[in-house]
Amino acid sequence: MKTLIQWSLVPALLIAAGAHAETAPDPRVAEAKTLIQQFASTLQGELKQAIEAGGPVRAIEVCEERAPVIADELSAQSGWSVGRTSLGVRNAAHNTPDDWERDVLDQFEEQHAAGEPVAGLAHAEVVEDEDGRRFRFMKAIPTAEVCLACHGDHLTPEVAAALDERYPEDNARGYRAGDIRGAFTLAKPL
């Protein structure tokens, strides 16, 4: 009888400890994360080649020219809208957050300030707006050391001049390693 009572308590203890049954993961989240991985790895590969070939100034050109193309190609192939955004945008024509994105970015900043690592910050939600009912997903982008050559406090004169020429309204400087640089943002019509 004692064994029966002990085993009958196991489910209650597991639930109390947070080990309750998980709901099945949303396949749209997995699909969004796959697209983000494709976007990030393609862009990072091209940026790495650009830096090796011509330093950070060449990387600025690649970021300006190729990042929107990569996002457009992934969008066309997948049926999702794929992009990047930030509270500190460099390219306002392609990356200015809408109200929903700004709210999520603000939430990410609050979570990060509370000690959550940037790499784990993500948000998924079904929204209804002027574009209809959509599944939206954002994942924070951490600022890595390599990002600081173009997004940090101490830019070389050549990098600063290239940024000033290409982005006269640049608000994407002054970051430190570990900051939230921005986020990947995806949407899929439902």
mmCIF file of C-alpha atoms in Angstrom:
data_model
loop_
_atom_site.group_PDB
_atom_site.id
_atom_site.type_symbol
_atom_site.label_atom_id
_atom_site.label_comp_id
_atom_site.label_asym_id
_atom_site.label_seq_id
_atom_site.Cartn_x
_atom_site.Cartn_y
_atom_site.Cartn_z
ATOM 1 C CA MET A 1 0.000 0.000 0.000
ATOM 2 C CA LYS A 2 2.865 2.349 0.863
ATOM 3 C CA THR A 3 4.378 1.834 -2.631
ATOM 4 C CA LEU A 4 1.029 2.585 -4.295
ATOM 5 C CA ILE A 5 0.683 5.836 -2.351
ATOM 6 C CA GLN A 6 4.268 6.884 -3.150
ATOM 7 C CA TRP A 7 3.805 6.241 -6.880
ATOM 8 C CA SER A 8 0.476 8.041 -6.920
ATOM 9 C CA LEU A 9 2.242 11.176 -5.716
ATOM 10 C CA VAL A 10 4.767 11.164 -8.583
ATOM 11 C CA PRO A 11 2.501 12.897 -11.153
ATOM 12 C CA ALA A 12 1.592 15.622 -8.653
ATOM 13 C CA LEU A 13 5.248 16.169 -7.765
ATOM 14 C CA LEU A 14 6.264 16.313 -11.425
ATOM 15 C CA ILE A 15 3.577 18.899 -12.159
ATOM 16 C CA ALA A 16 4.603 20.960 -9.140
ATOM 17 C CA ALA A 17 8.230 20.825 -10.294
ATOM 18 C CA GLY A 18 7.309 22.055 -13.761
ATOM 19 C CA ALA A 19 7.778 18.698 -15.472
ATOM 20 C CA HIS A 20 4.238 18.598 -16.809
ATOM 21 C CA ALA A 21 3.423 17.440 -20.284
ATOM 22 C CA GLU A 22 4.517 19.948 -22.888
ATOM 23 C CA THR A 23 2.216 20.904 -25.713
ATOM 24 C CA ALA A 24 3.479 19.955 -29.129
ATOM 25 C CA PRO A 25 5.818 22.599 -30.538
ATOM 26 C CA ASP A 26 4.298 24.827 -33.197
ATOM 27 C CA PRO A 27 5.693 23.722 -36.576
ATOM 28 C CA ARG A 28 5.589 27.350 -37.738
ATOM 29 C CA VAL A 29 8.193 28.230 -35.093
ATOM 30 C CA ALA A 30 10.481 25.479 -36.377
ATOM 31 C CA GLU A 31 9.969 26.692 -39.945
ATOM 32 C CA ALA A 32 10.710 30.298 -38.927
ATOM 33 C CA LYS A 33 13.875 29.233 -37.097
ATOM 34 C CA THR A 34 15.026 27.302 -40.173
ATOM 35 C CA LEU A 35 14.541 30.397 -42.341
ATOM 36 C CA ILE A 36 16.439 32.511 -39.820
ATOM 37 C CA GLN A 37 19.300 30.012 -39.871
ATOM 38 C CA GLN A 38 19.377 30.154 -43.688
ATOM 39 C CA PHE A 39 19.321 33.955 -43.677
ATOM 40 C CA ALA A 40 21.985 34.258 -40.982
ATOM 41 C CA SER A 41 24.352 31.656 -42.422
ATOM 42 C CA THR A 42 24.089 33.062 -45.966
ATOM 43 C CA LEU A 43 24.646 36.653 -44.830
ATOM 44 C CA GLN A 44 27.429 35.699 -42.407
ATOM 45 C CA GLY A 45 29.205 33.729 -45.126
ATOM 46 C CA GLU A 46 29.079 36.654 -47.528
ATOM 47 C CA LEU A 47 30.168 39.100 -44.823
ATOM 48 C CA LYS A 48 33.100 36.879 -43.875
ATOM 49 C CA GLN A 49 34.252 36.756 -47.512
ATOM 50 C CA ALA A 50 33.847 40.523 -47.804
ATOM 51 C CA ILE A 51 35.874 41.192 -44.655
ATOM 52 C CA GLU A 52 38.633 38.862 -45.848
ATOM 53 C CA ALA A 53 38.654 40.560 -49.276
ATOM 54 C CA GLY A 54 38.356 44.195 -48.266
ATOM 55 C CA GLY A 55 37.834 44.633 -44.547
ATOM 56 C CA PRO A 56 34.826 46.185 -42.819
ATOM 57 C CA VAL A 57 34.263 48.781 -45.557
ATOM 58 C CA ARG A 58 33.629 45.982 -48.049
ATOM 59 C CA ALA A 59 31.301 44.317 -45.481
ATOM 60 C CA ILE A 60 29.230 47.514 -45.371
ATOM 61 C CA GLU A 61 28.669 47.239 -49.117
ATOM 62 C CA VAL A 62 27.640 43.589 -48.815
ATOM 63 C CA CYS A 63 25.264 44.350 -45.966
ATOM 64 C CA GLU A 64 23.635 47.188 -47.903
ATOM 65 C CA GLU A 65 23.342 45.310 -51.181
ATOM 66 C CA ARG A 66 22.984 41.641 -50.257
ATOM 67 C CA ALA A 67 21.004 41.528 -46.991
ATOM 68 C CA PRO A 68 17.769 42.804 -48.606
ATOM 69 C CA VAL A 69 18.262 40.468 -51.590
ATOM 70 C CA ILE A 70 18.786 37.444 -49.336
ATOM 71 C CA ALA A 71 15.647 38.366 -47.363
ATOM 72 C CA ASP A 72 13.637 38.810 -50.588
ATOM 73 C CA GLU A 73 14.857 35.473 -52.000
ATOM 74 C CA LEU A 74 13.940 33.600 -48.815
ATOM 75 C CA SER A 75 10.555 35.339 -48.757
ATOM 76 C CA ALA A 76 9.815 34.345 -52.353
ATOM 77 C CA GLN A 77 10.918 30.735 -51.799
ATOM 78 C CA SER A 78 9.097 30.196 -48.503
ATOM 79 C CA GLY A 79 5.875 32.212 -48.573
ATOM 80 C CA TRP A 80 7.011 34.044 -45.438
ATOM 81 C CA SER A 81 7.978 37.686 -45.169
ATOM 82 C CA VAL A 82 11.595 37.547 -43.939
ATOM 83 C CA GLY A 83 13.637 40.480 -42.687
ATOM 84 C CA ARG A 84 15.562 42.165 -39.915
ATOM 85 C CA THR A 85 14.696 45.114 -37.737
ATOM 86 C CA SER A 86 16.089 47.024 -34.778
ATOM 87 C CA LEU A 87 15.425 49.854 -32.378
ATOM 88 C CA GLY A 88 18.598 51.389 -33.852
ATOM 89 C CA VAL A 89 18.199 51.054 -37.610
ATOM 90 C CA ARG A 90 20.875 51.727 -40.148
ATOM 91 C CA ASN A 91 18.750 51.308 -43.278
ATOM 92 C CA ALA A 92 15.367 52.867 -42.546
ATOM 93 C CA ALA A 93 14.007 51.891 -45.970
ATOM 94 C CA HIS A 94 14.369 48.169 -45.209
ATOM 95 C CA ASN A 95 14.554 47.787 -41.449
ATOM 96 C CA THR A 96 12.288 50.239 -39.600
ATOM 97 C CA PRO A 97 10.157 48.284 -37.112
ATOM 98 C CA ASP A 98 6.381 48.428 -37.262
ATOM 99 C CA ASP A 99 4.450 48.889 -33.993
ATOM 100 C CA TRP A 100 4.271 45.154 -33.245
ATOM 101 C CA GLU A 101 7.994 44.695 -33.900
ATOM 102 C CA ARG A 102 8.850 47.720 -31.751
ATOM 103 C CA ASP A 103 6.797 46.268 -28.863
ATOM 104 C CA VAL A 104 8.572 42.906 -29.170
ATOM 105 C CA LEU A 105 11.995 44.607 -29.347
ATOM 106 C CA ASP A 106 11.103 46.567 -26.188
ATOM 107 C CA GLN A 107 10.126 43.269 -24.502
ATOM 108 C CA PHE A 108 13.448 41.762 -25.571
ATOM 109 C CA GLU A 109 15.318 44.717 -24.036
ATOM 110 C CA GLU A 110 13.396 44.293 -20.754
ATOM 111 C CA GLN A 111 14.085 40.551 -20.696
ATOM 112 C CA HIS A 112 17.776 41.117 -21.429
ATOM 113 C CA ALA A 113 17.993 43.778 -18.690
ATOM 114 C CA ALA A 114 16.487 41.189 -16.315
ATOM 115 C CA GLY A 115 19.354 38.820 -17.131
ATOM 116 C CA GLU A 116 18.030 36.678 -19.971
ATOM 117 C CA PRO A 117 20.650 35.871 -22.632
ATOM 118 C CA VAL A 118 20.064 37.562 -25.989
ATOM 119 C CA ALA A 119 20.511 34.336 -27.946
ATOM 120 C CA GLY A 120 17.426 32.826 -26.314
ATOM 121 C CA LEU A 121 15.041 35.728 -26.857
ATOM 122 C CA ALA A 122 12.231 34.871 -29.274
ATOM 123 C CA HIS A 123 8.537 35.663 -29.585
ATOM 124 C CA ALA A 124 5.740 34.070 -31.635
ATOM 125 C CA GLU A 125 2.187 35.330 -31.960
ATOM 126 C CA VAL A 126 -0.841 35.226 -34.232
ATOM 127 C CA VAL A 127 -1.871 38.796 -35.011
ATOM 128 C CA GLU A 128 -4.650 40.389 -36.981
ATOM 129 C CA ASP A 129 -3.994 43.754 -38.576
ATOM 130 C CA GLU A 130 -4.519 45.606 -41.857
ATOM 131 C CA ASP A 131 -2.617 42.801 -43.623
ATOM 132 C CA GLY A 132 -5.019 40.146 -42.283
ATOM 133 C CA ARG A 133 -4.390 37.301 -39.875
ATOM 134 C CA ARG A 134 -0.707 36.345 -39.714
ATOM 135 C CA PHE A 135 1.681 34.244 -37.692
ATOM 136 C CA ARG A 136 4.570 36.477 -36.616
ATOM 137 C CA PHE A 137 7.910 35.458 -35.177
ATOM 138 C CA MET A 138 10.929 37.408 -33.980
ATOM 139 C CA LYS A 139 14.306 36.234 -32.710
ATOM 140 C CA ALA A 140 16.836 38.605 -31.159
ATOM 141 C CA ILE A 141 20.238 39.092 -32.780
ATOM 142 C CA PRO A 142 23.120 39.344 -30.304
ATOM 143 C CA THR A 143 25.923 41.801 -31.028
ATOM 144 C CA ALA A 144 29.103 39.777 -31.534
ATOM 145 C CA GLU A 145 32.660 41.130 -31.360
ATOM 146 C CA VAL A 146 32.948 41.100 -35.163
ATOM 147 C CA CYS A 147 29.861 43.369 -35.393
ATOM 148 C CA LEU A 148 31.620 46.139 -33.476
ATOM 149 C CA ALA A 149 33.819 47.114 -36.440
ATOM 150 C CA CYS A 150 30.697 48.690 -38.003
ATOM 151 C CA HIS A 151 28.266 48.950 -35.062
ATOM 152 C CA GLY A 152 30.501 49.741 -32.073
ATOM 153 C CA ASP A 153 31.721 52.914 -30.355
ATOM 154 C CA HIS A 154 35.172 53.056 -31.896
ATOM 155 C CA LEU A 155 34.926 52.999 -35.683
ATOM 156 C CA THR A 156 37.914 53.568 -37.920
ATOM 157 C CA PRO A 157 37.769 56.773 -39.964
ATOM 158 C CA GLU A 158 37.311 54.695 -43.160
ATOM 159 C CA VAL A 159 34.348 52.777 -41.712
ATOM 160 C CA ALA A 160 32.751 55.931 -40.307
ATOM 161 C CA ALA A 161 33.110 57.683 -43.688
ATOM 162 C CA ALA A 162 31.618 54.716 -45.583
ATOM 163 C CA LEU A 163 28.680 54.562 -43.178
ATOM 164 C CA ASP A 164 28.118 58.323 -43.350
ATOM 165 C CA GLU A 165 28.077 58.163 -47.154
ATOM 166 C CA ARG A 166 25.699 55.189 -47.435
ATOM 167 C CA TYR A 167 23.524 55.826 -44.371
ATOM 168 C CA PRO A 168 23.286 59.540 -43.548
ATOM 169 C CA GLU A 169 20.606 58.818 -40.892
ATOM 170 C CA ASP A 170 22.443 55.864 -39.318
ATOM 171 C CA ASN A 171 21.292 54.974 -35.791
ATOM 172 C CA ALA A 172 23.117 51.653 -35.537
ATOM 173 C CA ARG A 173 26.327 52.652 -33.779
ATOM 174 C CA GLY A 174 27.445 52.529 -30.171
ATOM 175 C CA TYR A 175 26.675 48.873 -29.507
ATOM 176 C CA ARG A 176 28.738 46.664 -27.201
ATOM 177 C CA ALA A 177 29.293 42.918 -27.447
ATOM 178 C CA GLY A 178 26.311 41.138 -25.947
ATOM 179 C CA ASP A 179 23.804 43.915 -26.688
ATOM 180 C CA ILE A 180 20.658 43.249 -28.677
ATOM 181 C CA ARG A 181 21.619 44.406 -32.169
ATOM 182 C CA GLY A 182 18.096 43.846 -33.477
ATOM 183 C CA ALA A 183 15.979 40.874 -34.478
ATOM 184 C CA PHE A 184 15.027 38.659 -37.351
ATOM 185 C CA THR A 185 11.359 39.241 -38.088
ATOM 186 C CA LEU A 186 9.125 36.859 -40.019
ATOM 187 C CA ALA A 187 5.437 36.769 -40.873
ATOM 188 C CA LYS A 188 3.262 34.218 -42.641
ATOM 189 C CA PRO A 189 -0.328 34.787 -43.770
ATOM 190 C CA LEU A 190 -2.882 32.445 -42.226
#
